[in-house]
PDB file of C-alpha atoms in Angstrom:
ATOM      1  CA  MET V   1      20.173 -71.299  40.600  1.00 42.00           C
ATOM      2  CA  PRO V   2      17.472 -69.042  39.107  1.00 45.00           C
ATOM      3  CA  ASP V   3      15.393 -70.406  36.269  1.00 45.00           C
ATOM      4  CA  ARG V   4      16.662 -68.398  33.284  1.00 42.00           C
ATOM      5  CA  SER V   5      13.907 -69.731  31.071  1.00 42.00           C
ATOM      6  CA  ALA V   6      11.419 -67.944  33.302  1.00 40.00           C
ATOM      7  CA  ALA V   7      13.187 -64.579  32.975  1.00 39.00           C
ATOM      8  CA  PRO V   8      11.069 -61.951  31.204  1.00 47.00           C
ATOM      9  CA  ARG V   9      12.019 -61.306  27.599  1.00 61.00           C
ATOM     10  CA  ALA V  10      12.849 -57.809  26.500  1.00 72.00           C
ATOM     11  CA  SER V  11      10.037 -55.934  24.795  1.00 88.00           C
ATOM     12  CA  VAL V  12      10.379 -54.786  21.208  1.00 89.00           C
ATOM     13  CA  ALA V  13      10.761 -51.183  22.384  1.00 91.00           C
ATOM     14  CA  GLN V  14      13.585 -52.237  24.723  1.00 92.00           C
ATOM     15  CA  LEU V  15      15.301 -54.222  21.964  1.00 92.00           C
ATOM     16  CA  VAL V  16      15.086 -51.328  19.511  1.00 93.00           C
ATOM     17  CA  ALA V  17      16.426 -48.906  22.122  1.00 93.00           C
ATOM     18  CA  ALA V  18      19.310 -51.267  22.883  1.00 94.00           C
ATOM     19  CA  ALA V  19      20.026 -51.758  19.173  1.00 93.00           C
ATOM     20  CA  ARG V  20      20.041 -47.981  18.679  1.00 92.00           C
ATOM     21  CA  ALA V  21      22.604 -47.814  21.468  1.00 91.00           C
ATOM     22  CA  GLY V  22      24.814 -50.199  19.505  1.00 86.00           C
ATOM     23  CA  ARG V  23      24.364 -53.340  21.587  1.00 91.00           C
ATOM     24  CA  PRO V  24      25.133 -56.351  19.354  1.00 91.00           C
ATOM     25  CA  ARG V  25      22.908 -58.796  21.224  1.00 92.00           C
ATOM     26  CA  ALA V  26      19.858 -56.594  20.692  1.00 94.00           C
ATOM     27  CA  VAL V  27      20.659 -56.261  16.980  1.00 94.00           C
ATOM     28  CA  ALA V  28      21.098 -60.026  16.704  1.00 92.00           C
ATOM     29  CA  ARG V  29      17.827 -60.655  18.511  1.00 93.00           C
ATOM     30  CA  LEU V  30      15.906 -58.315  16.210  1.00 93.00           C
ATOM     31  CA  ILE V  31      17.337 -60.012  13.119  1.00 92.00           C
ATOM     32  CA  SER V  32      16.380 -63.400  14.563  1.00 91.00           C
ATOM     33  CA  LEU V  33      12.795 -62.191  15.045  1.00 90.00           C
ATOM     34  CA  VAL V  34      12.732 -61.169  11.389  1.00 87.00           C
ATOM     35  CA  GLU V  35      14.244 -64.435  10.157  1.00 84.00           C
ATOM     36  CA  ASP V  36      11.793 -66.496  12.204  1.00 85.00           C
ATOM     37  CA  GLY V  37       8.769 -64.473  11.121  1.00 82.00           C
ATOM     38  CA  ALA V  38       7.918 -63.866  14.788  1.00 85.00           C
ATOM     39  CA  PRO V  39       4.547 -62.411  15.848  1.00 87.00           C
ATOM     40  CA  GLU V  40       6.406 -59.258  16.941  1.00 89.00           C
ATOM     41  CA  LEU V  41       7.539 -58.603  13.362  1.00 86.00           C
ATOM     42  CA  ARG V  42       5.022 -55.832  12.669  1.00 88.00           C
ATOM     43  CA  GLU V  43       5.874 -54.105  15.922  1.00 91.00           C
ATOM     44  CA  VAL V  44       9.576 -54.348  15.103  1.00 90.00           C
ATOM     45  CA  ALA V  45       9.054 -52.799  11.663  1.00 90.00           C
ATOM     46  CA  ALA V  46       6.954 -49.950  13.076  1.00 92.00           C
ATOM     47  CA  ALA V  47       9.526 -49.193  15.787  1.00 92.00           C
ATOM     48  CA  LEU V  48      12.423 -49.178  13.318  1.00 91.00           C
ATOM     49  CA  ALA V  49      10.825 -47.059  10.577  1.00 91.00           C
ATOM     50  CA  PRO V  50      11.602 -43.592  12.038  1.00 92.00           C
ATOM     51  CA  HIS V  51      15.283 -44.476  12.454  1.00 93.00           C
ATOM     52  CA  THR V  52      16.088 -45.742   8.947  1.00 92.00           C
ATOM     53  CA  GLY V  53      17.421 -44.115   5.793  1.00 91.00           C
ATOM     54  CA  GLY V  54      20.868 -43.068   6.946  1.00 92.00           C
ATOM     55  CA  ALA V  55      22.968 -46.067   5.964  1.00 95.00           C
ATOM     56  CA  ARG V  56      24.609 -46.632   2.602  1.00 96.00           C
ATOM     57  CA  VAL V  57      23.826 -50.142   1.336  1.00 95.00           C
ATOM     58  CA  VAL V  58      26.508 -51.797  -0.789  1.00 96.00           C
ATOM     59  CA  GLY V  59      25.922 -55.186  -2.401  1.00 93.00           C
ATOM     60  CA  LEU V  60      28.739 -57.509  -3.390  1.00 92.00           C
ATOM     61  CA  THR V  61      28.000 -60.306  -5.809  1.00 88.00           C
ATOM     62  CA  GLY V  62      29.800 -62.637  -8.170  1.00 85.00           C
ATOM     63  CA  ALA V  63      30.367 -66.295  -8.867  1.00 82.00           C
ATOM     64  CA  PRO V  64      31.759 -68.620  -6.175  1.00 82.00           C
ATOM     65  CA  GLY V  65      35.524 -68.341  -5.867  1.00 83.00           C
ATOM     66  CA  VAL V  66      35.982 -64.714  -6.929  1.00 88.00           C
ATOM     67  CA  GLY V  67      36.775 -63.613  -3.379  1.00 89.00           C
ATOM     68  CA  LYS V  68      33.561 -61.968  -2.193  1.00 89.00           C
ATOM     69  CA  SER V  69      34.159 -62.703   1.489  1.00 89.00           C
ATOM     70  CA  THR V  70      37.787 -61.577   1.351  1.00 91.00           C
ATOM     71  CA  THR V  71      36.788 -58.375  -0.438  1.00 94.00           C
ATOM     72  CA  THR V  72      33.996 -57.754   2.065  1.00 93.00           C
ATOM     73  CA  SER V  73      36.375 -58.211   4.971  1.00 93.00           C
ATOM     74  CA  ALA V  74      38.919 -55.867   3.375  1.00 94.00           C
ATOM     75  CA  LEU V  75      36.206 -53.258   2.802  1.00 95.00           C
ATOM     76  CA  VAL V  76      35.190 -53.483   6.444  1.00 95.00           C
ATOM     77  CA  GLY V  77      38.752 -52.674   7.452  1.00 94.00           C
ATOM     78  CA  ALA V  78      38.985 -49.757   5.031  1.00 95.00           C
ATOM     79  CA  LEU V  79      35.688 -48.238   6.164  1.00 96.00           C
ATOM     80  CA  ARG V  80      36.529 -48.702   9.836  1.00 96.00           C
ATOM     81  CA  SER V  81      39.853 -46.924   9.303  1.00 95.00           C
ATOM     82  CA  ARG V  82      37.917 -43.754   8.550  1.00 95.00           C
ATOM     83  CA  GLY V  83      35.595 -44.159  11.518  1.00 95.00           C
ATOM     84  CA  GLU V  84      32.496 -45.666   9.924  1.00 96.00           C
ATOM     85  CA  ARG V  85      30.288 -48.153  11.728  1.00 96.00           C
ATOM     86  CA  VAL V  86      29.809 -51.139   9.443  1.00 96.00           C
ATOM     87  CA  GLY V  87      27.195 -53.860   9.257  1.00 95.00           C
ATOM     88  CA  VAL V  88      27.709 -57.033   7.230  1.00 94.00           C
ATOM     89  CA  LEU V  89      25.002 -59.424   6.064  1.00 92.00           C
ATOM     90  CA  ALA V  90      26.563 -62.486   4.448  1.00 88.00           C
ATOM     91  CA  VAL V  91      24.020 -64.774   2.792  1.00 84.00           C
ATOM     92  CA  ASP V  92      24.988 -68.427   2.493  1.00 72.00           C
ATOM     93  CA  PRO V  93      23.260 -71.146   0.457  1.00 58.00           C
ATOM     94  CA  SER V  94      21.041 -73.548   2.376  1.00 49.00           C
ATOM     95  CA  SER V  95      20.660 -77.274   1.951  1.00 40.00           C
ATOM     96  CA  PRO V  96      17.577 -78.250  -0.093  1.00 39.00           C
ATOM     97  CA  PHE V  97      17.221 -81.271   2.199  1.00 38.00           C
ATOM     98  CA  THR V  98      17.806 -79.982   5.736  1.00 39.00           C
ATOM     99  CA  GLY V  99      17.456 -76.231   5.192  1.00 44.00           C
ATOM    100  CA  GLY V 100      20.722 -75.715   7.074  1.00 43.00           C
ATOM    101  CA  ALA V 101      23.739 -73.683   6.014  1.00 42.00           C
ATOM    102  CA  ILE V 102      27.425 -73.684   6.919  1.00 46.00           C
ATOM    103  CA  LEU V 103      27.498 -69.885   7.398  1.00 49.00           C
ATOM    104  CA  GLY V 104      31.221 -69.841   6.756  1.00 49.00           C
ATOM    105  CA  ASP V 105      31.580 -66.136   5.996  1.00 51.00           C
ATOM    106  CA  ARG V 106      31.739 -65.330   9.689  1.00 52.00           C
ATOM    107  CA  VAL V 107      34.808 -67.565   9.933  1.00 54.00           C
ATOM    108  CA  ARG V 108      36.546 -65.606   7.164  1.00 58.00           C
ATOM    109  CA  MET V 109      35.906 -62.306   8.963  1.00 67.00           C
ATOM    110  CA  GLN V 110      37.267 -63.253  12.373  1.00 68.00           C
ATOM    111  CA  GLU V 111      39.676 -60.324  12.343  1.00 75.00           C
ATOM    112  CA  HIS V 112      36.696 -58.009  12.928  1.00 78.00           C
ATOM    113  CA  ALA V 113      34.931 -60.191  15.500  1.00 74.00           C
ATOM    114  CA  LEU V 114      36.023 -58.113  18.509  1.00 74.00           C
ATOM    115  CA  ASP V 115      35.500 -54.717  16.872  1.00 83.00           C
ATOM    116  CA  GLU V 116      32.492 -53.054  18.505  1.00 86.00           C
ATOM    117  CA  GLY V 117      32.041 -50.885  15.405  1.00 91.00           C
ATOM    118  CA  VAL V 118      31.333 -53.920  13.228  1.00 93.00           C
ATOM    119  CA  PHE V 119      28.295 -56.204  13.247  1.00 93.00           C
ATOM    120  CA  ILE V 120      28.531 -59.383  11.157  1.00 90.00           C
ATOM    121  CA  ARG V 121      25.553 -61.643  10.576  1.00 89.00           C
ATOM    122  CA  SER V 122      25.503 -64.736   8.397  1.00 85.00           C
ATOM    123  CA  MET V 123      22.082 -65.614   7.019  1.00 81.00           C
ATOM    124  CA  SER V 124      20.831 -68.776   5.362  1.00 71.00           C
ATOM    125  CA  SER V 125      19.116 -68.244   2.017  1.00 60.00           C
ATOM    126  CA  ARG V 126      16.505 -70.811   3.143  1.00 50.00           C
ATOM    127  CA  GLY V 127      15.833 -71.821  -0.435  1.00 46.00           C
ATOM    128  CA  GLU V 128      15.253 -68.300  -1.755  1.00 48.00           C
ATOM    129  CA  LEU V 129      16.475 -67.642  -5.282  1.00 42.00           C
ATOM    130  CA  GLY V 130      18.356 -64.573  -6.468  1.00 43.00           C
ATOM    131  CA  GLY V 131      21.231 -64.747  -3.990  1.00 45.00           C
ATOM    132  CA  LEU V 132      19.485 -63.250  -0.940  1.00 57.00           C
ATOM    133  CA  ALA V 133      17.408 -64.459   1.988  1.00 61.00           C
ATOM    134  CA  ALA V 134      13.777 -63.386   2.350  1.00 69.00           C
ATOM    135  CA  ALA V 135      14.663 -61.594   5.601  1.00 81.00           C
ATOM    136  CA  THR V 136      17.576 -59.621   4.130  1.00 85.00           C
ATOM    137  CA  PRO V 137      15.673 -56.352   3.433  1.00 87.00           C
ATOM    138  CA  GLN V 138      14.387 -56.150   7.008  1.00 88.00           C
ATOM    139  CA  ALA V 139      17.806 -57.110   8.364  1.00 91.00           C
ATOM    140  CA  VAL V 140      19.265 -54.172   6.409  1.00 92.00           C
ATOM    141  CA  ARG V 141      16.693 -51.899   8.064  1.00 92.00           C
ATOM    142  CA  ILE V 142      17.736 -53.144  11.489  1.00 94.00           C
ATOM    143  CA  LEU V 143      21.417 -52.419  10.862  1.00 95.00           C
ATOM    144  CA  ASP V 144      20.477 -49.033   9.401  1.00 95.00           C
ATOM    145  CA  ALA V 145      18.438 -48.155  12.498  1.00 94.00           C
ATOM    146  CA  ALA V 146      21.250 -49.431  14.721  1.00 94.00           C
ATOM    147  CA  GLY V 147      23.484 -46.647  13.434  1.00 94.00           C
ATOM    148  CA  CYS V 148      25.581 -48.383  10.783  1.00 96.00           C
ATOM    149  CA  ASP V 149      27.031 -45.902   8.299  1.00 96.00           C
ATOM    150  CA  THR V 150      27.486 -48.607   5.661  1.00 97.00           C
ATOM    151  CA  VAL V 151      25.779 -51.990   5.346  1.00 97.00           C
ATOM    152  CA  LEU V 152      27.612 -54.527   3.175  1.00 96.00           C
ATOM    153  CA  VAL V 153      25.431 -57.317   1.757  1.00 93.00           C
ATOM    154  CA  GLU V 154      27.363 -60.276   0.379  1.00 90.00           C
ATOM    155  CA  THR V 155      25.202 -62.545  -1.763  1.00 84.00           C
ATOM    156  CA  VAL V 156      25.229 -66.308  -2.096  1.00 72.00           C
ATOM    157  CA  GLY V 157      27.231 -66.397  -5.320  1.00 64.00           C
ATOM    158  CA  VAL V 158      25.048 -68.731  -7.321  1.00 52.00           C
ATOM    159  CA  GLY V 159      25.806 -67.466 -10.816  1.00 51.00           C
ATOM    160  CA  GLN V 160      24.449 -65.282 -13.578  1.00 47.00           C
ATOM    161  CA  ALA V 161      20.841 -65.150 -12.323  1.00 47.00           C
ATOM    162  CA  GLU V 162      21.872 -63.616  -9.022  1.00 55.00           C
ATOM    163  CA  VAL V 163      20.552 -60.131  -9.633  1.00 65.00           C
ATOM    164  CA  ALA V 164      18.189 -59.606  -6.672  1.00 73.00           C
ATOM    165  CA  ILE V 165      20.874 -57.563  -4.916  1.00 78.00           C
ATOM    166  CA  ALA V 166      20.316 -54.707  -7.402  1.00 78.00           C
ATOM    167  CA  SER V 167      16.854 -54.109  -5.932  1.00 80.00           C
ATOM    168  CA  LEU V 168      18.269 -53.900  -2.406  1.00 85.00           C
ATOM    169  CA  ALA V 169      21.565 -52.028  -2.664  1.00 91.00           C
ATOM    170  CA  ASP V 170      22.349 -48.386  -3.357  1.00 95.00           C
ATOM    171  CA  THR V 171      25.543 -49.552  -5.061  1.00 95.00           C
ATOM    172  CA  THR V 172      26.129 -53.017  -6.525  1.00 93.00           C
ATOM    173  CA  VAL V 173      29.686 -54.313  -6.871  1.00 94.00           C
ATOM    174  CA  VAL V 174      30.151 -57.245  -9.240  1.00 91.00           C
ATOM    175  CA  LEU V 175      33.342 -59.207  -8.711  1.00 91.00           C
ATOM    176  CA  THR V 176      35.063 -61.450 -11.178  1.00 89.00           C
ATOM    177  CA  ALA V 177      38.520 -63.006 -11.332  1.00 88.00           C
ATOM    178  CA  PRO V 178      40.965 -64.254 -13.949  1.00 88.00           C
ATOM    179  CA  GLY V 179      40.202 -67.768 -15.064  1.00 75.00           C
ATOM    180  CA  MET V 180      36.452 -67.524 -14.438  1.00 65.00           C
ATOM    181  CA  GLY V 181      35.630 -67.823 -18.147  1.00 58.00           C
ATOM    182  CA  ASP V 182      35.705 -65.367 -21.031  1.00 53.00           C
ATOM    183  CA  ALA V 183      34.178 -61.916 -20.899  1.00 50.00           C
ATOM    184  CA  ILE V 184      30.847 -63.004 -22.369  1.00 51.00           C
ATOM    185  CA  GLN V 185      30.557 -65.793 -19.796  1.00 53.00           C
ATOM    186  CA  ALA V 186      31.478 -63.414 -16.977  1.00 51.00           C
ATOM    187  CA  VAL V 187      29.023 -60.630 -17.744  1.00 53.00           C
ATOM    188  CA  LYS V 188      25.911 -62.094 -19.351  1.00 55.00           C
ATOM    189  CA  ALA V 189      22.948 -59.749 -19.515  1.00 51.00           C
ATOM    190  CA  GLY V 190      21.654 -59.598 -15.960  1.00 59.00           C
ATOM    191  CA  VAL V 191      24.989 -59.210 -14.210  1.00 68.00           C
ATOM    192  CA  LEU V 192      26.248 -56.676 -16.756  1.00 70.00           C
ATOM    193  CA  GLU V 193      23.185 -54.502 -16.204  1.00 76.00           C
ATOM    194  CA  ILE V 194      23.119 -54.504 -12.398  1.00 83.00           C
ATOM    195  CA  ALA V 195      26.768 -53.573 -11.805  1.00 89.00           C
ATOM    196  CA  ASP V 196      27.631 -50.076 -10.625  1.00 94.00           C
ATOM    197  CA  VAL V 197      31.268 -51.063 -10.064  1.00 96.00           C
ATOM    198  CA  PHE V 198      33.188 -53.976 -11.575  1.00 94.00           C
ATOM    199  CA  VAL V 199      36.138 -55.433  -9.697  1.00 95.00           C
ATOM    200  CA  VAL V 200      38.612 -57.884 -11.189  1.00 94.00           C
ATOM    201  CA  ASN V 201      39.831 -59.478  -7.969  1.00 94.00           C
ATOM    202  CA  LYS V 202      42.969 -61.613  -7.646  1.00 94.00           C
ATOM    203  CA  ALA V 203      44.507 -59.203 -10.135  1.00 94.00           C
ATOM    204  CA  ASP V 204      47.998 -60.531  -9.374  1.00 94.00           C
ATOM    205  CA  ARG V 205      47.152 -63.616 -11.416  1.00 92.00           C
ATOM    206  CA  ASP V 206      47.769 -64.134 -15.105  1.00 92.00           C
ATOM    207  CA  GLY V 207      44.882 -62.973 -17.229  1.00 90.00           C
ATOM    208  CA  ALA V 208      43.821 -60.033 -15.027  1.00 91.00           C
ATOM    209  CA  ASP V 209      44.675 -57.454 -17.696  1.00 91.00           C
ATOM    210  CA  ALA V 210      42.696 -59.374 -20.298  1.00 89.00           C
ATOM    211  CA  ALA V 211      39.708 -59.746 -17.964  1.00 88.00           C
ATOM    212  CA  ALA V 212      39.641 -56.001 -17.252  1.00 91.00           C
ATOM    213  CA  ARG V 213      40.067 -55.170 -20.929  1.00 90.00           C
ATOM    214  CA  ASP V 214      37.231 -57.486 -21.938  1.00 86.00           C
ATOM    215  CA  LEU V 215      34.924 -55.953 -19.347  1.00 88.00           C
ATOM    216  CA  ARG V 216      35.673 -52.445 -20.572  1.00 88.00           C
ATOM    217  CA  GLY V 217      35.015 -53.615 -24.115  1.00 86.00           C
ATOM    218  CA  MET V 218      31.641 -55.045 -23.151  1.00 83.00           C
ATOM    219  CA  LEU V 219      30.693 -51.858 -21.278  1.00 85.00           C
ATOM    220  CA  ALA V 220      31.660 -49.737 -24.282  1.00 84.00           C
ATOM    221  CA  LEU V 221      28.899 -51.431 -26.272  1.00 80.00           C
ATOM    222  CA  ALA V 222      26.217 -50.201 -23.880  1.00 77.00           C
ATOM    223  CA  ARG V 223      24.465 -46.957 -24.791  1.00 80.00           C
ATOM    224  CA  ARG V 224      24.394 -44.407 -21.961  1.00 82.00           C
ATOM    225  CA  GLU V 225      23.257 -40.827 -21.721  1.00 84.00           C
ATOM    226  CA  PRO V 226      25.902 -38.241 -20.785  1.00 83.00           C
ATOM    227  CA  HIS V 227      24.478 -37.892 -17.261  1.00 86.00           C
ATOM    228  CA  GLU V 228      24.320 -41.641 -16.627  1.00 89.00           C
ATOM    229  CA  TRP V 229      26.838 -43.409 -14.395  1.00 93.00           C
ATOM    230  CA  ARG V 230      29.514 -45.360 -16.201  1.00 93.00           C
ATOM    231  CA  PRO V 231      30.642 -48.355 -14.151  1.00 94.00           C
ATOM    232  CA  PRO V 232      34.398 -48.328 -13.587  1.00 95.00           C
ATOM    233  CA  VAL V 233      36.413 -51.514 -13.986  1.00 95.00           C
ATOM    234  CA  LEU V 234      38.881 -51.831 -11.139  1.00 96.00           C
ATOM    235  CA  ARG V 235      41.690 -54.249 -10.394  1.00 96.00           C
ATOM    236  CA  CYS V 236      42.114 -55.478  -6.849  1.00 95.00           C
ATOM    237  CA  VAL V 237      43.948 -58.012  -4.719  1.00 96.00           C
ATOM    238  CA  ALA V 238      41.666 -58.110  -1.701  1.00 94.00           C
ATOM    239  CA  SER V 239      43.899 -60.472   0.252  1.00 92.00           C
ATOM    240  CA  THR V 240      46.695 -57.860   0.325  1.00 94.00           C
ATOM    241  CA  GLY V 241      44.600 -54.686   0.100  1.00 93.00           C
ATOM    242  CA  ASP V 242      45.982 -53.656  -3.286  1.00 95.00           C
ATOM    243  CA  GLY V 243      43.414 -51.577  -5.168  1.00 95.00           C
ATOM    244  CA  LEU V 244      41.160 -51.224  -2.136  1.00 95.00           C
ATOM    245  CA  ASP V 245      41.504 -47.437  -1.943  1.00 95.00           C
ATOM    246  CA  GLU V 246      40.274 -47.152  -5.522  1.00 97.00           C
ATOM    247  CA  LEU V 247      37.272 -49.346  -4.700  1.00 97.00           C
ATOM    248  CA  VAL V 248      36.303 -47.221  -1.684  1.00 97.00           C
ATOM    249  CA  GLU V 249      36.745 -44.069  -3.779  1.00 97.00           C
ATOM    250  CA  SER V 250      34.471 -45.485  -6.496  1.00 97.00           C
ATOM    251  CA  LEU V 251      31.801 -46.317  -3.917  1.00 97.00           C
ATOM    252  CA  ASP V 252      31.932 -42.733  -2.646  1.00 97.00           C
ATOM    253  CA  LYS V 253      31.763 -41.319  -6.166  1.00 97.00           C
ATOM    254  CA  HIS V 254      28.777 -43.481  -7.026  1.00 97.00           C
ATOM    255  CA  ARG V 255      26.882 -42.412  -3.923  1.00 96.00           C
ATOM    256  CA  ALA V 256      27.576 -38.759  -4.743  1.00 97.00           C
ATOM    257  CA  HIS V 257      26.389 -39.323  -8.313  1.00 96.00           C
ATOM    258  CA  LEU V 258      23.151 -40.930  -7.095  1.00 95.00           C
ATOM    259  CA  ALA V 259      22.461 -38.053  -4.726  1.00 94.00           C
ATOM    260  CA  GLU V 260      23.257 -35.400  -7.337  1.00 94.00           C
ATOM    261  CA  HIS V 261      20.866 -36.822  -9.932  1.00 93.00           C
ATOM    262  CA  GLY V 262      18.061 -37.894  -7.595  1.00 93.00           C
ATOM    263  CA  GLU V 263      18.766 -41.537  -8.325  1.00 92.00           C
ATOM    264  CA  LEU V 264      19.331 -42.434  -4.681  1.00 93.00           C
ATOM    265  CA  THR V 265      15.767 -41.463  -3.785  1.00 93.00           C
ATOM    266  CA  ARG V 266      14.407 -43.290  -6.836  1.00 91.00           C
ATOM    267  CA  ARG V 267      16.314 -46.473  -6.031  1.00 90.00           C
ATOM    268  CA  ARG V 268      15.191 -46.441  -2.431  1.00 91.00           C
ATOM    269  CA  ALA V 269      11.576 -45.859  -3.449  1.00 92.00           C
ATOM    270  CA  ALA V 270      11.809 -48.805  -5.847  1.00 87.00           C
ATOM    271  CA  ARG V 271      13.344 -50.878  -3.050  1.00 84.00           C
ATOM    272  CA  ALA V 272      10.487 -50.009  -0.705  1.00 87.00           C
ATOM    273  CA  ALA V 273       7.919 -50.821  -3.392  1.00 89.00           C
ATOM    274  CA  ALA V 274       9.484 -54.234  -3.983  1.00 83.00           C
ATOM    275  CA  GLU V 275       9.541 -54.873  -0.242  1.00 82.00           C
ATOM    276  CA  VAL V 276       5.864 -53.914   0.117  1.00 87.00           C
ATOM    277  CA  ARG V 277       4.911 -56.223  -2.764  1.00 86.00           C
ATOM    278  CA  ALA V 278       6.903 -59.092  -1.272  1.00 81.00           C
ATOM    279  CA  ILE V 279       5.168 -58.686   2.087  1.00 83.00           C
ATOM    280  CA  ALA V 280       1.759 -58.474   0.406  1.00 86.00           C
ATOM    281  CA  MET V 281       2.487 -61.614  -1.636  1.00 83.00           C
ATOM    282  CA  ALA V 282       3.536 -63.486   1.503  1.00 80.00           C
ATOM    283  CA  GLN V 283       0.307 -62.463   3.219  1.00 82.00           C
ATOM    284  CA  LEU V 284      -1.757 -63.580   0.229  1.00 81.00           C
ATOM    285  CA  SER V 285       0.106 -66.877   0.162  1.00 81.00           C
ATOM    286  CA  ARG V 286      -0.645 -67.476   3.838  1.00 80.00           C
ATOM    287  CA  ARG V 287      -4.271 -66.533   3.264  1.00 81.00           C
ATOM    288  CA  LEU V 288      -4.456 -68.975   0.385  1.00 80.00           C
ATOM    289  CA  ASP V 289      -3.043 -71.739   2.578  1.00 79.00           C
ATOM    290  CA  GLU V 290      -5.660 -70.986   5.220  1.00 80.00           C
ATOM    291  CA  LEU V 291      -8.655 -70.877   2.895  1.00 76.00           C
ATOM    292  CA  ALA V 292      -7.550 -73.457   0.356  1.00 72.00           C
ATOM    293  CA  PRO V 293      -5.742 -76.242   2.214  1.00 73.00           C
ATOM    294  CA  GLU V 294      -3.427 -78.574   0.358  1.00 69.00           C
ATOM    295  CA  ALA V 295      -6.190 -81.120  -0.137  1.00 70.00           C
ATOM    296  CA  SER V 296      -8.104 -78.633  -2.284  1.00 78.00           C
ATOM    297  CA  ALA V 297      -5.036 -77.795  -4.366  1.00 81.00           C
ATOM    298  CA  THR V 298      -4.285 -81.491  -4.747  1.00 86.00           C
ATOM    299  CA  ALA V 299      -7.811 -82.203  -5.934  1.00 88.00           C
ATOM    300  CA  LEU V 300      -7.553 -79.449  -8.512  1.00 89.00           C
ATOM    301  CA  ALA V 301      -4.165 -80.769  -9.613  1.00 91.00           C
ATOM    302  CA  GLU V 302      -5.631 -84.229 -10.109  1.00 92.00           C
ATOM    303  CA  ARG V 303      -8.329 -82.738 -12.339  1.00 92.00           C
ATOM    304  CA  VAL V 304      -5.642 -80.932 -14.347  1.00 94.00           C
ATOM    305  CA  VAL V 305      -3.748 -84.202 -14.806  1.00 95.00           C
ATOM    306  CA  ALA V 306      -6.981 -85.934 -15.845  1.00 93.00           C
ATOM    307  CA  GLY V 307      -7.616 -83.255 -18.463  1.00 92.00           C
ATOM    308  CA  GLU V 308     -10.802 -82.031 -16.786  1.00 91.00           C
ATOM    309  CA  LEU V 309      -9.356 -78.597 -16.045  1.00 92.00           C
ATOM    310  CA  ASP V 310      -6.601 -76.483 -17.499  1.00 94.00           C
ATOM    311  CA  PRO V 311      -4.018 -74.969 -15.077  1.00 92.00           C
ATOM    312  CA  TYR V 312      -5.393 -71.424 -15.484  1.00 93.00           C
ATOM    313  CA  ALA V 313      -8.937 -72.496 -14.599  1.00 92.00           C
ATOM    314  CA  ALA V 314      -7.587 -74.353 -11.550  1.00 90.00           C
ATOM    315  CA  ALA V 315      -5.658 -71.248 -10.471  1.00 89.00           C
ATOM    316  CA  ASP V 316      -8.796 -69.127 -10.954  1.00 89.00           C
ATOM    317  CA  THR V 317     -10.608 -71.441  -8.584  1.00 86.00           C
ATOM    318  CA  LEU V 318      -7.963 -70.972  -5.903  1.00 82.00           C
ATOM    319  CA  VAL V 319      -7.954 -67.195  -6.350  1.00 81.00           C
ATOM    320  CA  HIS V 320     -11.764 -67.111  -6.113  1.00 82.00           C
ATOM    321  CA  THR V 321     -11.484 -68.973  -2.809  1.00 76.00           C
ATOM    322  CA  VAL V 322      -9.438 -66.091  -1.395  1.00 71.00           C
ATOM    323  CA  THR V 323     -11.015 -63.040  -3.051  1.00 73.00           C
ATOM    324  CA  GLY V 324     -14.574 -64.172  -3.697  1.00 68.00           C
ATOM    325  CA  ASP V 325     -14.390 -62.600  -7.184  1.00 66.00           C
TER     326      ASP V 325
END
């Protein structure tokens, strides 16, 4: 038998060409390169850049148990029914001890597993805060370049601080459900501000009317200019598809609103700026590790504990090591 380990690996250009042709294995391989921080990462980014910007990015967030995965799966079906190619990035929490993740969202979306117009990738958060993985922005670019019309990003579902999705998505959908606490608990500041669409899922349960009413009441308190988007509050039963048409219609309306008012370009520019800063910070962090090994940081920390240095002076010393200033 031939030695498969000795077989030549596809070049980045070949992988990008295959991904552009819609080959799932090539897409998966590119995402793996991004997740692993492979040496080819810069080449991948450069090859993808001319082919991005066409996909709509929709984020779905909310507390655990509100039905994010079920809603995502139902949205995939609705978008596929009108001929769209759909990419799904489902971020799962990782263990703080092993770094591993169950990646169970792929199990919940098995009905789309054989559909060639759907690409589903579960990603471990790998300890990142904010509900996303560090590799998620680049993974979105890959699916965009691969010809997906819509990319759905389902966040971890860690709670009220999970607002990072707003910096990545064109449209952010915040899901809640009856019995998840009162209105104030459900929509504390960050989550209330990032939502472009609210969905009360599991609306066949008692309390759905009250949950929707409370959300509308909270939104009525927010001051908005006449031209600003007003997030709708929808009711949905994702498991049966009830209310799904209204959700898809709201996503379309929001995209049209963004395009009409120039907000889509502004959001994407802000997204790119955040991505550039994150990459620059990662490079600085690696540079710091190279020039100021842990022993140096530990020695400074010991001096802080002993009262010989304050934390700011210790940090200045580390920064000087890197910049020379």
